[in-house]
PDB file of C-alpha atoms and ligand atoms in Angstrom:
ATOM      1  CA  UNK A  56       0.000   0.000   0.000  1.00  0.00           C
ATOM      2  CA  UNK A  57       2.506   2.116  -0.481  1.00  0.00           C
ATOM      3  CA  UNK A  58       0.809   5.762  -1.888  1.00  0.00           C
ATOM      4  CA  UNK A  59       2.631   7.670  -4.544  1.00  0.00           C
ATOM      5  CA  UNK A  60       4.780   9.973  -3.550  1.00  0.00           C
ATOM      6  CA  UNK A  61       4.819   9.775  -0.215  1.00  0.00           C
ATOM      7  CA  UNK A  62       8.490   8.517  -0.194  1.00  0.00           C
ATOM      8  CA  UNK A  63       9.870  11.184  -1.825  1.00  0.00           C
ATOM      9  CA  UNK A  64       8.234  13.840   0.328  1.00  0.00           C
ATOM     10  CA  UNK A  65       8.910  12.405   3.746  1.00  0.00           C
ATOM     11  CA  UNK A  66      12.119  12.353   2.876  1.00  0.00           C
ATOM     12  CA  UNK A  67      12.450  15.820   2.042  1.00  0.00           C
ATOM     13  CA  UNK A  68      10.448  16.894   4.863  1.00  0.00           C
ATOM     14  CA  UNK A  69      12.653  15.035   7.047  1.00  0.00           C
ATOM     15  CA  UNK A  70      16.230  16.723   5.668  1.00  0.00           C
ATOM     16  CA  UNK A  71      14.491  19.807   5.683  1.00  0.00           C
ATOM     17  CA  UNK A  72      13.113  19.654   9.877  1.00  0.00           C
ATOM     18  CA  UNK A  73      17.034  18.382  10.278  1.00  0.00           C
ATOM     19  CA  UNK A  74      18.464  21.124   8.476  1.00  0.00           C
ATOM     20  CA  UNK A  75      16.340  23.469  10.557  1.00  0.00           C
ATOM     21  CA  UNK A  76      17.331  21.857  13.714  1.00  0.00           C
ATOM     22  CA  UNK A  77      20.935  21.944  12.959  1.00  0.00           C
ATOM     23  CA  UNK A  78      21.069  25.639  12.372  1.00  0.00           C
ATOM     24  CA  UNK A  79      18.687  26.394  15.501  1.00  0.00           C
ATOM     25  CA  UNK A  80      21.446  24.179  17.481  1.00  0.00           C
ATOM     26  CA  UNK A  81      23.841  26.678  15.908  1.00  0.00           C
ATOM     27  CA  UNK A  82      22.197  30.237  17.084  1.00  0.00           C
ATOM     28  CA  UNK A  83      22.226  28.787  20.999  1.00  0.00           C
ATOM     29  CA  UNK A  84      23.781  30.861  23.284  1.00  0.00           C
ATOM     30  CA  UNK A  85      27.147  29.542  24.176  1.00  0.00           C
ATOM     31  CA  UNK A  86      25.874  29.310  27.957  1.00  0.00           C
ATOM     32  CA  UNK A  87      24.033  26.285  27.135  1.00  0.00           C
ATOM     33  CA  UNK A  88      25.137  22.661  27.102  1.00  0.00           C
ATOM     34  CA  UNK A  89      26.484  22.222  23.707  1.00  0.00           C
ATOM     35  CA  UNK A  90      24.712  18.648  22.932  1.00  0.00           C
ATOM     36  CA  UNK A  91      23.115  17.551  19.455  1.00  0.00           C
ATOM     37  CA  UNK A  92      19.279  17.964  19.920  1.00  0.00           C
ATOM     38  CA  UNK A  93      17.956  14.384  19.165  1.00  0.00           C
ATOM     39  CA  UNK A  94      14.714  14.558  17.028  1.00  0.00           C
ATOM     40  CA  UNK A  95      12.172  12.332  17.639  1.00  0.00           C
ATOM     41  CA  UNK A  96       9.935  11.914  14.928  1.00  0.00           C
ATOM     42  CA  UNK A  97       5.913  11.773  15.723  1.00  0.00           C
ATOM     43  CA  UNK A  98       4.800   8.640  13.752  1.00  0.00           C
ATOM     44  CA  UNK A  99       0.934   8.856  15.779  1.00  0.00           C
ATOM     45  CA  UNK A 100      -2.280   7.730  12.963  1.00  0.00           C
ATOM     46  CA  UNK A 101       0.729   7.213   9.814  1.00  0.00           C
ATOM     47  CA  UNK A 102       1.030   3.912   8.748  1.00  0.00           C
ATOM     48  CA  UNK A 103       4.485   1.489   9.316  1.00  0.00           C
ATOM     49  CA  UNK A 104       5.302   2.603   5.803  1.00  0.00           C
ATOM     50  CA  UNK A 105       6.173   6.189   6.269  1.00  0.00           C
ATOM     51  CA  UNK A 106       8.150   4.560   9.655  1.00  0.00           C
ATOM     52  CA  UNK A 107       9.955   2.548   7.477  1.00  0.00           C
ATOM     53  CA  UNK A 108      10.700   5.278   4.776  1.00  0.00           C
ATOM     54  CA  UNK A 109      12.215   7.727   7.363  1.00  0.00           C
ATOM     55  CA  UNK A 110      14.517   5.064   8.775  1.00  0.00           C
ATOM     56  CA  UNK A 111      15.522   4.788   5.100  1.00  0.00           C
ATOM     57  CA  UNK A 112      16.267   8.390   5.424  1.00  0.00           C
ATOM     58  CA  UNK A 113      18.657   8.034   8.359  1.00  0.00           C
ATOM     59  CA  UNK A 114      15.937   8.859  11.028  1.00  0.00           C
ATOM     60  CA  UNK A 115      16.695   6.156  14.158  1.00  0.00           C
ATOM     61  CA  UNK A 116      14.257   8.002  16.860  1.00  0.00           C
ATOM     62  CA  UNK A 117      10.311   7.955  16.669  1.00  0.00           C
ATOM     63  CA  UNK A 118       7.339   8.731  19.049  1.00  0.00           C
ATOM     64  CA  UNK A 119       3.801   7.623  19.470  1.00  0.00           C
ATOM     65  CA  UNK A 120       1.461   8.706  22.372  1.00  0.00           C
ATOM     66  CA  UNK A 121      -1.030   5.553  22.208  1.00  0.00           C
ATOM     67  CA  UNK A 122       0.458   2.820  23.553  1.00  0.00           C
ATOM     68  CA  UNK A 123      -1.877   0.114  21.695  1.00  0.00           C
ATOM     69  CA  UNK A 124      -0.792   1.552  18.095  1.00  0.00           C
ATOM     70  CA  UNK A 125       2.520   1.759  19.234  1.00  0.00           C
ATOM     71  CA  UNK A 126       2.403  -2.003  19.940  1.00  0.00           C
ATOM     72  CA  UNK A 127       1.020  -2.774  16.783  1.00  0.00           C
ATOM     73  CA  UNK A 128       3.531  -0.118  14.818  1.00  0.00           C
ATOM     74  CA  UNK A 129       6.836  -1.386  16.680  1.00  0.00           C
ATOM     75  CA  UNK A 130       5.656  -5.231  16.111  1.00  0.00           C
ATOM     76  CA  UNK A 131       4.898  -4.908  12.994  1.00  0.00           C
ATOM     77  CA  UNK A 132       6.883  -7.172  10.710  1.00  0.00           C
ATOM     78  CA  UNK A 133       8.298  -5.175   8.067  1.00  0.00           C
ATOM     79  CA  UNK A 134       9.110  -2.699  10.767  1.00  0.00           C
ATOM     80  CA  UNK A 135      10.932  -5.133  12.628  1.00  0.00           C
ATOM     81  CA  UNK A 136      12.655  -6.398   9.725  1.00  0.00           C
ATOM     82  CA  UNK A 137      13.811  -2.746   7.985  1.00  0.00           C
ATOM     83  CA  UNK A 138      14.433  -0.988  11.153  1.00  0.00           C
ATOM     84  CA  UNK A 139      16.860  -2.930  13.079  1.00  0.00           C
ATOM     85  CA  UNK A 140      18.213   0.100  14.940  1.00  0.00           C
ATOM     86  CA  UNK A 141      14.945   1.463  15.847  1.00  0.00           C
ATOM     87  CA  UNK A 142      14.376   3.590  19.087  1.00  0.00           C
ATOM     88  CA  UNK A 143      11.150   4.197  20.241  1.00  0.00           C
ATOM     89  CA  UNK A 144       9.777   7.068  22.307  1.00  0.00           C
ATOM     90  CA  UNK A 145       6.442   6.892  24.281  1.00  0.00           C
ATOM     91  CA  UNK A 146       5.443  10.639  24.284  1.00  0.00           C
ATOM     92  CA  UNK A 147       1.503  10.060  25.609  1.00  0.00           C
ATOM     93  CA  UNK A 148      -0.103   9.888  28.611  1.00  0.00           C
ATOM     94  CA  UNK A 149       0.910   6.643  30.689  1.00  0.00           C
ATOM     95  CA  UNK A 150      -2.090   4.866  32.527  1.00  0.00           C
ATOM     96  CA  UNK A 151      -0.833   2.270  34.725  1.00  0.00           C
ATOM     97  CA  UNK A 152      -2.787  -0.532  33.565  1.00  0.00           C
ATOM     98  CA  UNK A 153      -1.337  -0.489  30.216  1.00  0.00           C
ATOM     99  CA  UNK A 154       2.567  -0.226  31.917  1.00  0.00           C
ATOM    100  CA  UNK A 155       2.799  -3.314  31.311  1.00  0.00           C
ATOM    101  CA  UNK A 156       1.826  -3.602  27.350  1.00  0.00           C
ATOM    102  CA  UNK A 157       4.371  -0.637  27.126  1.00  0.00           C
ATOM    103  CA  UNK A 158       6.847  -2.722  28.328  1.00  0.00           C
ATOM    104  CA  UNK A 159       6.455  -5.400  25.772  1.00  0.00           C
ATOM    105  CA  UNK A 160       7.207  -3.140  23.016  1.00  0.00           C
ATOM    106  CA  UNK A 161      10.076  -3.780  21.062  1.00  0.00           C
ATOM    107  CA  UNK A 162      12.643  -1.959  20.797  1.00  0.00           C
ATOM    108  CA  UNK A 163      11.551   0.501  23.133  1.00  0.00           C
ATOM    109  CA  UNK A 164      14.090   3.702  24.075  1.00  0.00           C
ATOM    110  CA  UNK A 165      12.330   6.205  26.229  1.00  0.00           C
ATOM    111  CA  UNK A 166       9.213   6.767  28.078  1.00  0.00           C
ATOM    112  CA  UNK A 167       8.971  10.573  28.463  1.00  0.00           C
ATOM    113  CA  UNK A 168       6.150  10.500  30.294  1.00  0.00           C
ATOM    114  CA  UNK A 169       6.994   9.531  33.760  1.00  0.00           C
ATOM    115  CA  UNK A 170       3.988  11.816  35.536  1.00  0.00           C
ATOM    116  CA  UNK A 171       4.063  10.585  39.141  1.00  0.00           C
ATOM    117  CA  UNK A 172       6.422   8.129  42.195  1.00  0.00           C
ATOM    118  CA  UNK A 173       3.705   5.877  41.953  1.00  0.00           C
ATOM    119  CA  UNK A 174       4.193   5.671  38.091  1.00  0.00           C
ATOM    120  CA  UNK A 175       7.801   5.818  38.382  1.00  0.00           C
ATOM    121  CA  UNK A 176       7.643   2.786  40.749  1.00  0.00           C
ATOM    122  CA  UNK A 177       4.624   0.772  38.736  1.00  0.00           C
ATOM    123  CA  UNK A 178       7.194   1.192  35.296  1.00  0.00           C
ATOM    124  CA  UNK A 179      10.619   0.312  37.364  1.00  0.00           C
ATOM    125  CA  UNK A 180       8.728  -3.323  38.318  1.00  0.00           C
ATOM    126  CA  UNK A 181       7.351  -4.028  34.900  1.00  0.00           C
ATOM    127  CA  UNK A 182      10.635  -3.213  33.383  1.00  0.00           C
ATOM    128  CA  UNK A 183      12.619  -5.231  36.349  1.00  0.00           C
ATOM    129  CA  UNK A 184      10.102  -7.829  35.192  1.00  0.00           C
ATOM    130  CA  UNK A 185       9.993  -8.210  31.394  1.00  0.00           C
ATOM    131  CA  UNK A 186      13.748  -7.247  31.358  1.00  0.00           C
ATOM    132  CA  UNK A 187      16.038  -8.477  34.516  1.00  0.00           C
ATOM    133  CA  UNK A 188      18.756  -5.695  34.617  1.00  0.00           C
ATOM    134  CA  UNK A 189      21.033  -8.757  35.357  1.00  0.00           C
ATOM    135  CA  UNK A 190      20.648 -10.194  32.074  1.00  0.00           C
ATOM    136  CA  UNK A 191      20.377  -7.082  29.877  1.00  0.00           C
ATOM    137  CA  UNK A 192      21.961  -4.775  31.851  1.00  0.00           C
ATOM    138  CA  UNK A 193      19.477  -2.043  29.911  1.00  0.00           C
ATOM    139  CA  UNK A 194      17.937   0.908  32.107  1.00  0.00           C
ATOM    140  CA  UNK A 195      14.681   1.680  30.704  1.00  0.00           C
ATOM    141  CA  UNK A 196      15.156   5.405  30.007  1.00  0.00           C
ATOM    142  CA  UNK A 197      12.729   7.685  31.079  1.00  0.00           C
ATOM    143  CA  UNK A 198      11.560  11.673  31.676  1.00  0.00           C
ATOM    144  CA  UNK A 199       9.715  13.316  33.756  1.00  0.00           C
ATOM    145  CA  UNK A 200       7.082  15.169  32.398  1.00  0.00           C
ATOM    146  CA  UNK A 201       6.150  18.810  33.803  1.00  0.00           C
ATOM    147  CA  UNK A 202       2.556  20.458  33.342  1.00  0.00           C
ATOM    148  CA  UNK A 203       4.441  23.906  32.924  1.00  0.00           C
ATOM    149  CA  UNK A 204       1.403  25.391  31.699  1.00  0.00           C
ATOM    150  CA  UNK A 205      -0.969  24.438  34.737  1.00  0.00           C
ATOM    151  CA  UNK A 206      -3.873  23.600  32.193  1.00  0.00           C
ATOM    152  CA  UNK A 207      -6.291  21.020  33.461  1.00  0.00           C
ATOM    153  CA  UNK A 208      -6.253  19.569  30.224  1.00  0.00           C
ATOM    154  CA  UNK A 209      -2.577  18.917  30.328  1.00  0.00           C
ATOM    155  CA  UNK A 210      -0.814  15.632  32.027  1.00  0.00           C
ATOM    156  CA  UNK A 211       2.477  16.054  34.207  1.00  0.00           C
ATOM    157  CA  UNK A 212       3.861  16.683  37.299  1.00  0.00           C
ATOM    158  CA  UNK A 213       2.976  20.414  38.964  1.00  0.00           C
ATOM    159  CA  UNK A 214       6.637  21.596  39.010  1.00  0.00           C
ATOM    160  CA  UNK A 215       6.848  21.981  43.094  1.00  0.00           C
ATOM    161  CA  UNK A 216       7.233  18.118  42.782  1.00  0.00           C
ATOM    162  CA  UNK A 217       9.684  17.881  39.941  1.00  0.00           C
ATOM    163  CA  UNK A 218      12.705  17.739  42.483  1.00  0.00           C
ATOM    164  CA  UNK A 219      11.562  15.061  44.737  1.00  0.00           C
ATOM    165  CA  UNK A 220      10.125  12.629  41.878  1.00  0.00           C
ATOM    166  CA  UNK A 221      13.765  12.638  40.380  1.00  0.00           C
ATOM    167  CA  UNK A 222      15.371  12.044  43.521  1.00  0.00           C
ATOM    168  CA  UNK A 223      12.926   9.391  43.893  1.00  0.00           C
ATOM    169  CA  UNK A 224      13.753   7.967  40.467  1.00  0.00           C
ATOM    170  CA  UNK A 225      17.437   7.677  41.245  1.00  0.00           C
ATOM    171  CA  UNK A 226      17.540   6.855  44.277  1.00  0.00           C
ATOM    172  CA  UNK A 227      14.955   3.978  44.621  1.00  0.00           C
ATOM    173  CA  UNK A 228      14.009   2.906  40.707  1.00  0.00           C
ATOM    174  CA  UNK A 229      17.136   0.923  39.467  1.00  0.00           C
ATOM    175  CA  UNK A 230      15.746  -0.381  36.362  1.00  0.00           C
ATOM    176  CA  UNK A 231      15.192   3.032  35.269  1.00  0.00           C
ATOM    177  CA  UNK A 232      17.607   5.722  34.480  1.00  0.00           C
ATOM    178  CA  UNK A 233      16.590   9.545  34.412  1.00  0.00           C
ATOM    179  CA  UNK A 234      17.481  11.347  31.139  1.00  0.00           C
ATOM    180  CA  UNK A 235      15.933  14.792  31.438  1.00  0.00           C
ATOM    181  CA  UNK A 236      12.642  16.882  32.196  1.00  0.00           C
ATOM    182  CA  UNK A 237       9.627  16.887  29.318  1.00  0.00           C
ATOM    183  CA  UNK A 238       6.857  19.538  28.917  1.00  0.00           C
ATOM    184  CA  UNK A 239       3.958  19.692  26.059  1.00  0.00           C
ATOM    185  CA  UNK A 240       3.016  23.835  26.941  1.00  0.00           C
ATOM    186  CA  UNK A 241       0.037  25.442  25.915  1.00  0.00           C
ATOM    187  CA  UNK A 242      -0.637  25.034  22.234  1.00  0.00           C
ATOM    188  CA  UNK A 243      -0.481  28.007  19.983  1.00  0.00           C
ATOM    189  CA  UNK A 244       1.819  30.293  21.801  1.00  0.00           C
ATOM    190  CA  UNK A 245       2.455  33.510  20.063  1.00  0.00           C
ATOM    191  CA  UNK A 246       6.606  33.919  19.761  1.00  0.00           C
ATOM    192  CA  UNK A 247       6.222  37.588  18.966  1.00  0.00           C
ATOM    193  CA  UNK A 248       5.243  38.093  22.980  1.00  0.00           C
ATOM    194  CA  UNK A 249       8.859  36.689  23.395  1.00  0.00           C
ATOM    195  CA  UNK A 250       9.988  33.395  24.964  1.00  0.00           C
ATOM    196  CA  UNK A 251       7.783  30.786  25.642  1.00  0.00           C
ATOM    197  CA  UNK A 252       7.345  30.522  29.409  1.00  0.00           C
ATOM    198  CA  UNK A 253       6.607  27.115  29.147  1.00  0.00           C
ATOM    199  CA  UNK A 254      10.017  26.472  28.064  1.00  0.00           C
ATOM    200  CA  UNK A 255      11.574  28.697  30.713  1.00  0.00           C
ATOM    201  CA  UNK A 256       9.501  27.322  32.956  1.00  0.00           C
ATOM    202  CA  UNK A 257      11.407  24.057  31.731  1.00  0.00           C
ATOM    203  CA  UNK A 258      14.666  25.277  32.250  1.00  0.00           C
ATOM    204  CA  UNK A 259      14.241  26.888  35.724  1.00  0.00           C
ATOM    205  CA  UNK A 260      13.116  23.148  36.553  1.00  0.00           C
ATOM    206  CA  UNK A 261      16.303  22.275  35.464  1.00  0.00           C
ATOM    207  CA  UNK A 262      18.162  24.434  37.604  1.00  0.00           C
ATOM    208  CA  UNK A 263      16.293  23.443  40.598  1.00  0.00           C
ATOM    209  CA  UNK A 264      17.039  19.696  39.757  1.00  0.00           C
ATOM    210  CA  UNK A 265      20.635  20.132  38.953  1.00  0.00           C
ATOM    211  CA  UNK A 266      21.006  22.507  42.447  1.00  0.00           C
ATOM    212  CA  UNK A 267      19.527  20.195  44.445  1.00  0.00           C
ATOM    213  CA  UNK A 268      21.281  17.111  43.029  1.00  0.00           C
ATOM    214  CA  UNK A 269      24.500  18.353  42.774  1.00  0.00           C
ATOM    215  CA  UNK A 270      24.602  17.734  38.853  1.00  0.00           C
ATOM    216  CA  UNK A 271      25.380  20.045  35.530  1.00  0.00           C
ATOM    217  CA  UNK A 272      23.262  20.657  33.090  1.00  0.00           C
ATOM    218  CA  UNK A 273      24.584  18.553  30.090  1.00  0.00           C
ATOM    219  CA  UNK A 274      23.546  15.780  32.644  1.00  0.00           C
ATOM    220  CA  UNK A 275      19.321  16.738  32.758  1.00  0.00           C
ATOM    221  CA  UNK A 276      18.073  16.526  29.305  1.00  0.00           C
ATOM    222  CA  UNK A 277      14.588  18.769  28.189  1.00  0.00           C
ATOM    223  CA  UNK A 278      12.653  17.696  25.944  1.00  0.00           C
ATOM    224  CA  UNK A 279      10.081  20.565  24.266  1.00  0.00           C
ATOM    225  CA  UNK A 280       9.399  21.780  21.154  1.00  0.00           C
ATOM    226  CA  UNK A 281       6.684  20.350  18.300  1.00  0.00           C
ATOM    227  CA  UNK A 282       6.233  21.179  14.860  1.00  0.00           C
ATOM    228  CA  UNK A 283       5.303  24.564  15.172  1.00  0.00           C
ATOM    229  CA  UNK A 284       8.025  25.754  17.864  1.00  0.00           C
ATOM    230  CA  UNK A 285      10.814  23.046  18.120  1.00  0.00           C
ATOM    231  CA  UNK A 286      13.347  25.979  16.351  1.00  0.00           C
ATOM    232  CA  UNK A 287      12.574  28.349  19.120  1.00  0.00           C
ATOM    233  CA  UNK A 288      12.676  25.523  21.870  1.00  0.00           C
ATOM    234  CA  UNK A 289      16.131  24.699  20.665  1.00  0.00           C
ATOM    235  CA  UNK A 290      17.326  28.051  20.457  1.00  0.00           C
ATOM    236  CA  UNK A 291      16.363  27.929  24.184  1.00  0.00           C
ATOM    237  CA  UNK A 292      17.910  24.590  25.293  1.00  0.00           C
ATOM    238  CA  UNK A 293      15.763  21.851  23.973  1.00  0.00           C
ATOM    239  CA  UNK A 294      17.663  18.450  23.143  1.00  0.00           C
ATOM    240  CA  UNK A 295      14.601  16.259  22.282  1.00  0.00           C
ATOM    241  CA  UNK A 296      12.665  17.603  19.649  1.00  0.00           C
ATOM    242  CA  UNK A 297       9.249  16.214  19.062  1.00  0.00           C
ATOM    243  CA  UNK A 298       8.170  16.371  15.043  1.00  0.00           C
ATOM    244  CA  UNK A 299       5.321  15.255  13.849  1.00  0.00           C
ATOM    245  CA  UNK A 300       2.993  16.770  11.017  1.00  0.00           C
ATOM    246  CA  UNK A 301       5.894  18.496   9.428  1.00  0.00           C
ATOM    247  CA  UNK A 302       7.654  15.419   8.561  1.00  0.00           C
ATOM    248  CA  UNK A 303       4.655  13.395   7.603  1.00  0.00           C
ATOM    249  CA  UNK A 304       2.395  15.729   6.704  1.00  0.00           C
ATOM    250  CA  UNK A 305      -1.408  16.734   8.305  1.00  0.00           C
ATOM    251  CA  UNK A 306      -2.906  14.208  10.406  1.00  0.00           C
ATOM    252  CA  UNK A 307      -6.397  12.804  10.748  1.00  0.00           C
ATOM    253  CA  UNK A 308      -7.732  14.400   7.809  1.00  0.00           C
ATOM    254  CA  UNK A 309      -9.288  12.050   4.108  1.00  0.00           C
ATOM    255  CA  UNK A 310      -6.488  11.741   1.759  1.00  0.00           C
ATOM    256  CA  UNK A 311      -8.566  13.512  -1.333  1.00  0.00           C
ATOM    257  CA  UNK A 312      -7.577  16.382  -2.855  1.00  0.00           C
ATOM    258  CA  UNK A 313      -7.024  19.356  -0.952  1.00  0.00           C
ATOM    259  CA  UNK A 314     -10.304  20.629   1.053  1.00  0.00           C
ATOM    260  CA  UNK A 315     -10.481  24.434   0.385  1.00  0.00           C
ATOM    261  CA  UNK A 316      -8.470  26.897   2.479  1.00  0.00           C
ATOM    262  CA  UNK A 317     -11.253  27.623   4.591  1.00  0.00           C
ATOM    263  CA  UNK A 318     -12.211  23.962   4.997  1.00  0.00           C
ATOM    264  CA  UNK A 319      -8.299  23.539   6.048  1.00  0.00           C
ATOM    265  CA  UNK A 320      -8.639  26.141   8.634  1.00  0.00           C
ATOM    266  CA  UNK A 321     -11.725  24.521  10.088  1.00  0.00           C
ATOM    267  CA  UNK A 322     -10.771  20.835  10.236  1.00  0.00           C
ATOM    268  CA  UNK A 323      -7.229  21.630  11.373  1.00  0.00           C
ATOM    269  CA  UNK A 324      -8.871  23.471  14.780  1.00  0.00           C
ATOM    270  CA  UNK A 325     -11.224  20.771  14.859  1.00  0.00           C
ATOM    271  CA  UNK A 326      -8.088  18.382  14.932  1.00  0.00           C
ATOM    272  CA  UNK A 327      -6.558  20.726  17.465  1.00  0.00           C
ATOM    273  CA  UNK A 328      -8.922  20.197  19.784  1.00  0.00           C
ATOM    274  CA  UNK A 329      -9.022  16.407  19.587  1.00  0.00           C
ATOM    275  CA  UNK A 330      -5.722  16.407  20.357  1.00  0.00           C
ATOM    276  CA  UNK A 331      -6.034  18.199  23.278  1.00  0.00           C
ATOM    277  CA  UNK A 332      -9.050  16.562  24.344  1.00  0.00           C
ATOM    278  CA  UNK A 333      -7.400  12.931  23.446  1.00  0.00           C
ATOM    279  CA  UNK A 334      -3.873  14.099  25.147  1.00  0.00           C
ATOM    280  CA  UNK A 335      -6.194  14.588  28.329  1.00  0.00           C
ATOM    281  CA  UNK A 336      -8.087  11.129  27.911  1.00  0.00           C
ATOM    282  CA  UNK A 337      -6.001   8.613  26.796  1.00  0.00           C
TER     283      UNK A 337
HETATM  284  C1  PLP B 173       1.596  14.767  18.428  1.00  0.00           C
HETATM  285  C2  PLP B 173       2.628  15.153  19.392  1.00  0.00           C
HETATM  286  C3  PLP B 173       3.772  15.831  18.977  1.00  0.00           C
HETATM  287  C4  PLP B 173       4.017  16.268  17.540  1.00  0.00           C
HETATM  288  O1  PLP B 173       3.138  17.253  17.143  1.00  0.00           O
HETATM  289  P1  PLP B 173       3.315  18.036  15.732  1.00  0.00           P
HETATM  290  O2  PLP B 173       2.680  19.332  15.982  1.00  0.00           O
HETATM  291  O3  PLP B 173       2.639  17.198  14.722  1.00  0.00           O
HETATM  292  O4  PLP B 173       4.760  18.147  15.475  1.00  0.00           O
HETATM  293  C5  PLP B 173       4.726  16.153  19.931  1.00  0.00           C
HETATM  294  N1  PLP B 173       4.577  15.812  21.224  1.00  0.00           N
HETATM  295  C6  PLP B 173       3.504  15.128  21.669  1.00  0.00           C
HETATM  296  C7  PLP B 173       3.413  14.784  23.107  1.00  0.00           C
HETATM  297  C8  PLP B 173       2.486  14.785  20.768  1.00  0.00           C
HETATM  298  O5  PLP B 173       1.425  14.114  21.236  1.00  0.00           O
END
């Protein structure tokens, strides 16, 4: 099923995002840890084929937020068979009854999602579990993730308990190793009002985290930044990128021909809101 075309242009979407994150890397401030912002590329409602066709491109790290299509995208056959070198990022909202599906997931990288000690502790077991650290010797990697923009509709941590959850993390979760704070932000922030406080709000997490455990910087990863903002996040300090419909194109709308501009408009707010709506529920 593969749909004409489509190779060509996520590919070209892809160097272009990378191009753009290399040169945002390049206009950072020199006070900021000088690491290569990984990006992870949003995969969520496109089939294994465009998954496939961006590995082919180079492209090692993807992210999905639903843990069942995740499953079914990182099992897939020709997925497992093209992508040997695969790294997959859970970016959604982790229930604890489905820990343990997430843990079956091949090839599995990162959960970014870590939202809570009780989660922290529910996804150190399953992983101590499915994958003794004696055998593998593999830390499931994981984030915290931060509700910097208070917004009921949001999932994280309020940030007065970022500091203790990571201590927690390290000091009593041995199958899982912290790599770095994670925020979504309120959608549709206007850049021309200047920095986006969610990001700062980010960063001044950081600090706290590295003051209080005695750490730099370059240590405490932050992941932020989406299609519309990941320049300006990276400018700022992001090093985990989170791309979606700019790589492969406009989600969760019919593939016939293009709906009028005003149509566009419509739908895409319409799509918005699911998203926030779905971010909330799932
Ligand atoms: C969908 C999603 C993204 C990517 O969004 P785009 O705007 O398509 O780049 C990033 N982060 C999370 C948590 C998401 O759910």
């Amino acid at each position: 099923m593969w749909r004409g075309g489509m190779s060509e242009e996520v590919g070209k979407a892809l160097c272009a995002v990378l191009d753009r994150v290399q040169q945002a890397a390049a206009r950072r401030p020199q006070s900021l840890p000088n690491l290569h912002p990984r990006l992870v590329a949003v995969s969520k409602t496109k089939p294994p084929e465009m998954v496939i066709e961006a590995y082919r491109y180079g492209q090692r790290n993807f992210g999905e937020n639903y843990v069942q299509e995740l499953l079914e995208k990182a099992s897939n056959p020709q997925v497992l068979s093209s992508c040997p070198e695969i790294k997959w990022h859970f970016i959604g909202h982790l229930q604890k009854k489905n820990v343990n599906k997430l843990m079956a997931v091949p090839n599995l990288f990162m959960v970014e999602t870590v939202d809570s000690v009780n989660l922290a502790d529910k996804v150190n077991a399953a992983w101590q579990k499915v994958r003794p650290t004696s055998t593998s010797g593999q830390k499931l990697k994981v984030m915290v993730q931060i509700n910097t923009s208070g917004e009921d509709s949001k999932h994280g941590l309020p940030p007065g308990d970022t500091v203790t959850t990571v201590q927690h993390i390290m000091a009593s979760c041995p199958a899982l190793e912290f790599m770095g704070l994670m925020t979504i932000g309120r959608y549709g922030y206007d850049l021309s009002q200047g920095p986006n406080p969610d990001f700062q709000m980010l960063l001044s997490q950081r600090r706290e985290v590295c003051t209080s455990l005695q750490v730099g910087p370059e240590t405490v990863e932050l992941s932020m930044g989406m299609s519309n903002d990941f320049e300006h996040a990276i400018e700022v300090g992001s090093t985990n990128v989170r791309v979606g419909s700019t790589i492969f194109g406009d989600r969760g709308y019919p593939n016939t021909p293009s709906p009028e501009r005003k149509t566009k408009v419509v739908t895409e707010e319409a799509v918005g809101k699911l998203e926030r709506l779905t971010v909330k529920e799932q």
